[in-house]
mmCIF file of C-alpha atoms in Angstrom:
data_model
loop_
_atom_site.group_PDB
_atom_site.id
_atom_site.type_symbol
_atom_site.label_atom_id
_atom_site.label_comp_id
_atom_site.label_asym_id
_atom_site.label_seq_id
_atom_site.Cartn_x
_atom_site.Cartn_y
_atom_site.Cartn_z
ATOM 1 C CA PHE A 1 -24.591 42.450 -62.684
ATOM 2 C CA ARG A 2 -21.337 44.378 -63.105
ATOM 3 C CA ALA A 3 -19.609 41.220 -64.244
ATOM 4 C CA LEU A 4 -22.255 40.661 -66.903
ATOM 5 C CA ARG A 5 -21.875 44.225 -68.141
ATOM 6 C CA LEU A 6 -18.118 43.738 -68.300
ATOM 7 C CA LEU A 7 -18.670 40.512 -70.197
ATOM 8 C CA ALA A 8 -20.887 42.329 -72.710
ATOM 9 C CA LYS A 9 -18.297 45.076 -73.296
ATOM 10 C CA ILE A 10 -15.102 43.034 -73.649
ATOM 11 C CA ARG A 11 -15.320 40.845 -76.729
ATOM 12 C CA GLY A 12 -12.279 38.687 -75.911
ATOM 13 C CA LEU A 13 -13.599 37.873 -72.459
ATOM 14 C CA ARG A 14 -16.916 36.915 -73.994
ATOM 15 C CA LYS A 15 -15.109 34.475 -76.315
ATOM 16 C CA LEU A 16 -13.169 33.079 -73.376
ATOM 17 C CA ILE A 17 -16.328 32.384 -71.358
ATOM 18 C CA GLU A 18 -17.956 30.908 -74.436
ATOM 19 C CA SER A 19 -14.962 28.638 -74.981
ATOM 20 C CA VAL A 20 -15.064 27.459 -71.348
ATOM 21 C CA ILE A 21 -18.751 26.606 -71.716
ATOM 22 C CA LYS A 22 -18.285 24.871 -75.083
ATOM 23 C CA SER A 23 -15.286 22.886 -73.831
ATOM 24 C CA ALA A 24 -17.283 21.428 -70.913
ATOM 25 C CA SER A 25 -17.534 18.010 -72.560
ATOM 26 C CA SER A 26 -13.790 17.767 -73.145
ATOM 27 C CA LEU A 27 -13.162 19.161 -69.647
ATOM 28 C CA TRP A 28 -15.364 16.373 -68.299
ATOM 29 C CA ALA A 29 -13.034 13.869 -69.973
ATOM 30 C CA VAL A 30 -10.029 15.646 -68.434
ATOM 31 C CA VAL A 31 -11.660 15.524 -64.990
ATOM 32 C CA CYS A 32 -12.130 11.772 -65.456
ATOM 33 C CA VAL A 33 -8.437 11.398 -66.346
ATOM 34 C CA VAL A 34 -7.478 13.451 -63.275
ATOM 35 C CA MET A 35 -9.702 11.302 -61.035
ATOM 36 C CA ILE A 36 -8.173 8.107 -62.440
ATOM 37 C CA CYS A 37 -4.691 9.508 -61.826
ATOM 38 C CA TRP A 38 -5.625 10.519 -58.275
ATOM 39 C CA LEU A 39 -7.181 7.080 -57.724
ATOM 40 C CA MET A 40 -3.895 5.423 -58.693
ATOM 41 C CA PHE A 41 -1.988 7.640 -56.244
ATOM 42 C CA ALA A 42 -4.639 7.009 -53.558
ATOM 43 C CA LEU A 43 -4.455 3.228 -53.988
ATOM 44 C CA ALA A 44 -0.669 3.351 -53.760
ATOM 45 C CA ALA A 45 -0.850 5.549 -50.646
ATOM 46 C CA VAL A 46 -3.406 3.264 -48.940
ATOM 47 C CA HIS A 47 -1.260 0.242 -49.729
ATOM 48 C CA VAL A 48 1.854 1.814 -48.216
ATOM 49 C CA PHE A 49 0.596 4.114 -45.431
ATOM 50 C CA LYS A 50 -2.516 2.357 -44.050
ATOM 51 C CA GLY A 51 -2.378 2.598 -40.262
ATOM 52 C CA THR A 52 1.162 3.942 -40.113
ATOM 53 C CA LEU A 53 0.260 7.583 -39.443
ATOM 54 C CA HIS A 54 -1.581 6.989 -36.148
ATOM 55 C CA SER A 55 0.045 8.440 -33.057
ATOM 56 C CA CYS A 56 -0.481 9.034 -29.375
ATOM 57 C CA THR A 57 -1.896 12.351 -28.185
ATOM 58 C CA ASP A 58 1.198 12.679 -26.001
ATOM 59 C CA GLY A 59 4.092 13.482 -28.303
ATOM 60 C CA SER A 60 6.774 12.402 -25.846
ATOM 61 C CA THR A 61 9.559 9.966 -26.610
ATOM 62 C CA PHE A 62 8.414 7.677 -23.782
ATOM 63 C CA VAL A 63 5.507 6.419 -25.856
ATOM 64 C CA TYR A 64 6.698 3.851 -28.379
ATOM 65 C CA GLY A 65 3.463 2.401 -29.716
ATOM 66 C CA VAL A 66 -0.207 1.737 -29.164
ATOM 67 C CA ASP A 67 0.490 -0.559 -26.192
ATOM 68 C CA THR A 68 2.431 2.165 -24.302
ATOM 69 C CA CYS A 69 -0.114 4.899 -25.055
ATOM 70 C CA VAL A 70 -1.897 4.516 -21.711
ATOM 71 C CA GLY A 71 -2.327 6.675 -18.649
ATOM 72 C CA SER A 72 -2.254 10.450 -18.576
ATOM 73 C CA PHE A 73 0.185 13.222 -19.339
ATOM 74 C CA LEU A 74 0.732 16.839 -18.354
ATOM 75 C CA HIS A 75 0.011 19.559 -20.937
ATOM 76 C CA SER A 76 2.276 22.589 -21.259
ATOM 77 C CA ASP A 77 -0.460 24.731 -19.637
ATOM 78 C CA GLY A 78 -0.487 22.529 -16.525
ATOM 79 C CA SER A 79 -3.658 20.495 -17.189
ATOM 80 C CA VAL A 80 -3.734 16.718 -17.084
ATOM 81 C CA ALA A 81 -5.141 14.749 -20.037
ATOM 82 C CA GLY A 82 -5.470 11.076 -20.888
ATOM 83 C CA ARG A 83 -3.395 9.483 -23.601
ATOM 84 C CA THR A 84 -5.297 8.178 -26.625
ATOM 85 C CA TRP A 85 -4.230 6.641 -29.919
ATOM 86 C CA HIS A 86 -5.614 8.897 -32.643
ATOM 87 C CA THR A 87 -5.692 9.323 -36.387
ATOM 88 C CA PRO A 88 -4.245 12.530 -37.844
ATOM 89 C CA PRO A 89 -6.480 14.722 -40.036
ATOM 90 C CA VAL A 90 -4.484 13.702 -43.109
ATOM 91 C CA HIS A 91 -4.417 9.919 -43.314
ATOM 92 C CA TYR A 92 -4.483 7.146 -45.876
ATOM 93 C CA ASP A 93 -6.435 4.403 -44.114
ATOM 94 C CA ASN A 94 -9.011 3.996 -46.883
ATOM 95 C CA VAL A 95 -9.464 5.177 -50.467
ATOM 96 C CA PRO A 96 -11.995 8.010 -49.802
ATOM 97 C CA SER A 97 -9.820 9.562 -47.083
ATOM 98 C CA ALA A 98 -6.755 9.132 -49.309
ATOM 99 C CA MET A 99 -8.549 10.854 -52.196
ATOM 100 C CA TYR A 100 -9.523 13.700 -49.860
ATOM 101 C CA SER A 101 -5.956 13.987 -48.571
ATOM 102 C CA LEU A 102 -4.626 14.068 -52.130
ATOM 103 C CA PHE A 103 -7.236 16.709 -52.995
ATOM 104 C CA GLU A 104 -6.003 18.822 -50.079
ATOM 105 C CA THR A 105 -2.442 18.283 -51.240
ATOM 106 C CA ALA A 106 -3.336 19.298 -54.789
ATOM 107 C CA ILE A 107 -5.158 22.537 -53.979
ATOM 108 C CA SER A 108 -3.188 23.850 -51.047
ATOM 109 C CA GLN A 109 0.272 25.149 -50.433
ATOM 110 C CA GLU A 110 0.606 22.874 -47.372
ATOM 111 C CA TRP A 111 1.640 19.828 -49.367
ATOM 112 C CA ILE A 112 5.003 19.957 -47.598
ATOM 113 C CA GLU A 113 3.275 19.473 -44.228
ATOM 114 C CA HIS A 114 1.372 16.492 -45.670
ATOM 115 C CA ALA A 115 4.668 15.082 -46.931
ATOM 116 C CA ASN A 116 6.287 15.617 -43.510
ATOM 117 C CA VAL A 117 3.505 13.636 -41.813
ATOM 118 C CA VAL A 118 4.085 10.736 -44.194
ATOM 119 C CA MET A 119 7.868 10.970 -43.914
ATOM 120 C CA ASP A 120 7.524 10.484 -40.139
ATOM 121 C CA SER A 121 5.603 7.198 -40.522
ATOM 122 C CA THR A 122 7.175 4.029 -39.159
ATOM 123 C CA ALA A 123 4.893 0.973 -38.936
ATOM 124 C CA VAL A 124 1.370 0.029 -37.874
ATOM 125 C CA GLY A 125 0.936 0.538 -34.126
ATOM 126 C CA ILE A 126 4.267 2.360 -33.711
ATOM 127 C CA GLN A 127 4.584 6.048 -32.841
ATOM 128 C CA PRO A 128 5.825 8.154 -35.794
ATOM 129 C CA MET A 129 9.423 9.319 -35.526
ATOM 130 C CA ARG A 130 10.945 12.354 -37.202
ATOM 131 C CA ASP A 131 12.093 11.565 -40.779
ATOM 132 C CA ALA A 132 11.868 7.810 -40.282
ATOM 133 C CA SER A 133 10.791 7.293 -43.907
ATOM 134 C CA SER A 134 12.156 10.379 -45.576
ATOM 135 C CA HIS A 135 12.189 8.752 -49.024
ATOM 136 C CA TRP A 136 8.357 8.983 -49.147
ATOM 137 C CA GLY A 137 8.695 12.726 -49.644
ATOM 138 C CA LEU A 138 9.498 11.901 -53.262
ATOM 139 C CA PHE A 139 6.023 10.357 -53.573
ATOM 140 C CA PHE A 140 4.445 13.721 -52.779
ATOM 141 C CA ALA A 141 6.888 15.667 -54.900
ATOM 142 C CA PHE A 142 6.049 13.405 -57.845
ATOM 143 C CA PHE A 143 2.301 13.803 -57.166
ATOM 144 C CA VAL A 144 2.584 17.587 -57.069
ATOM 145 C CA ILE A 145 4.631 17.662 -60.266
ATOM 146 C CA VAL A 146 2.201 15.375 -62.109
ATOM 147 C CA ASN A 147 -0.821 17.238 -60.803
ATOM 148 C CA ARG A 148 0.310 20.824 -61.234
ATOM 149 C CA VAL A 149 2.326 20.512 -64.412
ATOM 150 C CA PHE A 150 0.648 17.872 -66.538
ATOM 151 C CA LEU A 151 -2.962 17.663 -65.369
ATOM 152 C CA LEU A 152 -3.453 21.402 -64.942
ATOM 153 C CA ASN A 153 -1.958 22.046 -68.370
ATOM 154 C CA LEU A 154 -4.322 19.452 -69.799
ATOM 155 C CA CYS A 155 -7.287 21.514 -68.569
ATOM 156 C CA THR A 156 -5.737 24.684 -69.954
ATOM 157 C CA ALA A 157 -5.119 23.024 -73.318
ATOM 158 C CA CYS A 158 -8.764 21.936 -73.605
ATOM 159 C CA VAL A 159 -10.031 25.468 -73.034
ATOM 160 C CA TYR A 160 -7.379 26.987 -75.317
ATOM 161 C CA THR A 161 -8.153 24.698 -78.245
ATOM 162 C CA LYS A 162 -11.832 25.592 -78.043
ATOM 163 C CA TYR A 163 -10.928 29.284 -77.760
ATOM 164 C CA PHE A 164 -8.669 29.011 -80.807
ATOM 165 C CA GLU A 165 -11.456 27.281 -82.756
ATOM 166 C CA LEU A 166 -13.885 30.066 -81.871
ATOM 167 C CA LYS A 167 -11.332 32.701 -82.788
ATOM 168 C CA GLN A 168 -10.658 31.100 -86.179
ATOM 169 C CA GLN A 169 -14.346 30.480 -86.879
ATOM 170 C CA GLY A 170 -14.863 33.349 -89.324
ATOM 171 C CA LEU A 171 -11.463 33.128 -90.992
ATOM 172 C CA GLU A 172 -12.038 29.973 -93.049
ATOM 173 C CA ARG A 173 -14.350 31.862 -95.443
ATOM 174 C CA LEU A 174 -11.653 34.388 -96.378
ATOM 175 C CA THR A 175 -9.730 34.180 -99.621
ATOM 176 C CA SER A 176 -5.959 33.872 -99.672
ATOM 177 C CA HIS A 177 -5.596 37.581 -100.564
ATOM 178 C CA GLN A 178 -7.808 38.586 -97.613
ATOM 179 C CA LYS A 179 -5.782 36.403 -95.230
ATOM 180 C CA GLU A 180 -2.559 37.919 -96.544
ATOM 181 C CA TRP A 181 -3.978 41.417 -96.026
ATOM 182 C CA LEU A 182 -4.945 40.507 -92.431
ATOM 183 C CA THR A 183 -1.443 39.264 -91.605
ATOM 184 C CA ILE A 184 0.068 42.444 -93.054
ATOM 185 C CA MET A 185 -2.284 44.609 -90.972
ATOM 186 C CA GLN A 186 -1.480 42.617 -87.825
ATOM 187 C CA SER A 187 2.261 42.943 -88.353
ATOM 188 C CA LEU A 188 2.190 46.662 -89.221
ATOM 189 C CA PRO A 189 2.319 47.947 -85.604
ATOM 190 C CA MET A 190 5.549 45.983 -85.076
ATOM 191 C CA VAL A 191 7.330 47.412 -88.115
ATOM 192 C CA SER A 192 9.325 50.599 -87.622
ATOM 193 C CA PRO A 193 8.772 53.485 -90.099
#
């Protein structure tokens, strides 16, 4: 209830919350644009990276592909484990997993790790090698730039325009002399005596 009391006391914050609520319909349109943009990136990622991020549980250089990922290997702690061909947590084998991976990339600071996984991809059924496809790092850099600069500013612009409309709501009934008086009063604190 402290937040509600704070909201009741601070008039500007009340207008901000009101503008967020009133801009929900335009924010819904922005969310649809963001999802379409993410869908385009996800389709491109599935087309390029489907099946190329799989690797063997043994990270040694002796394993070349899925056909050599057999037998067992020795862990660093001395235990013996069987080799299996597995999918990494971040993969682009289908559109829902690609959308989830792009969502993780968009909201986290670990987008560089996601880009490193993709930059190590080689081909389907082949063990990833360090920086084998380093040019795909630009794909993630472009996604982060588009997502954080353009799409996030689009959401901010929707809320700001509604806030500006609410702020200007009472001013259209003023006469030109009243508006002039308001601008003089607002600029007075900046003028030196």
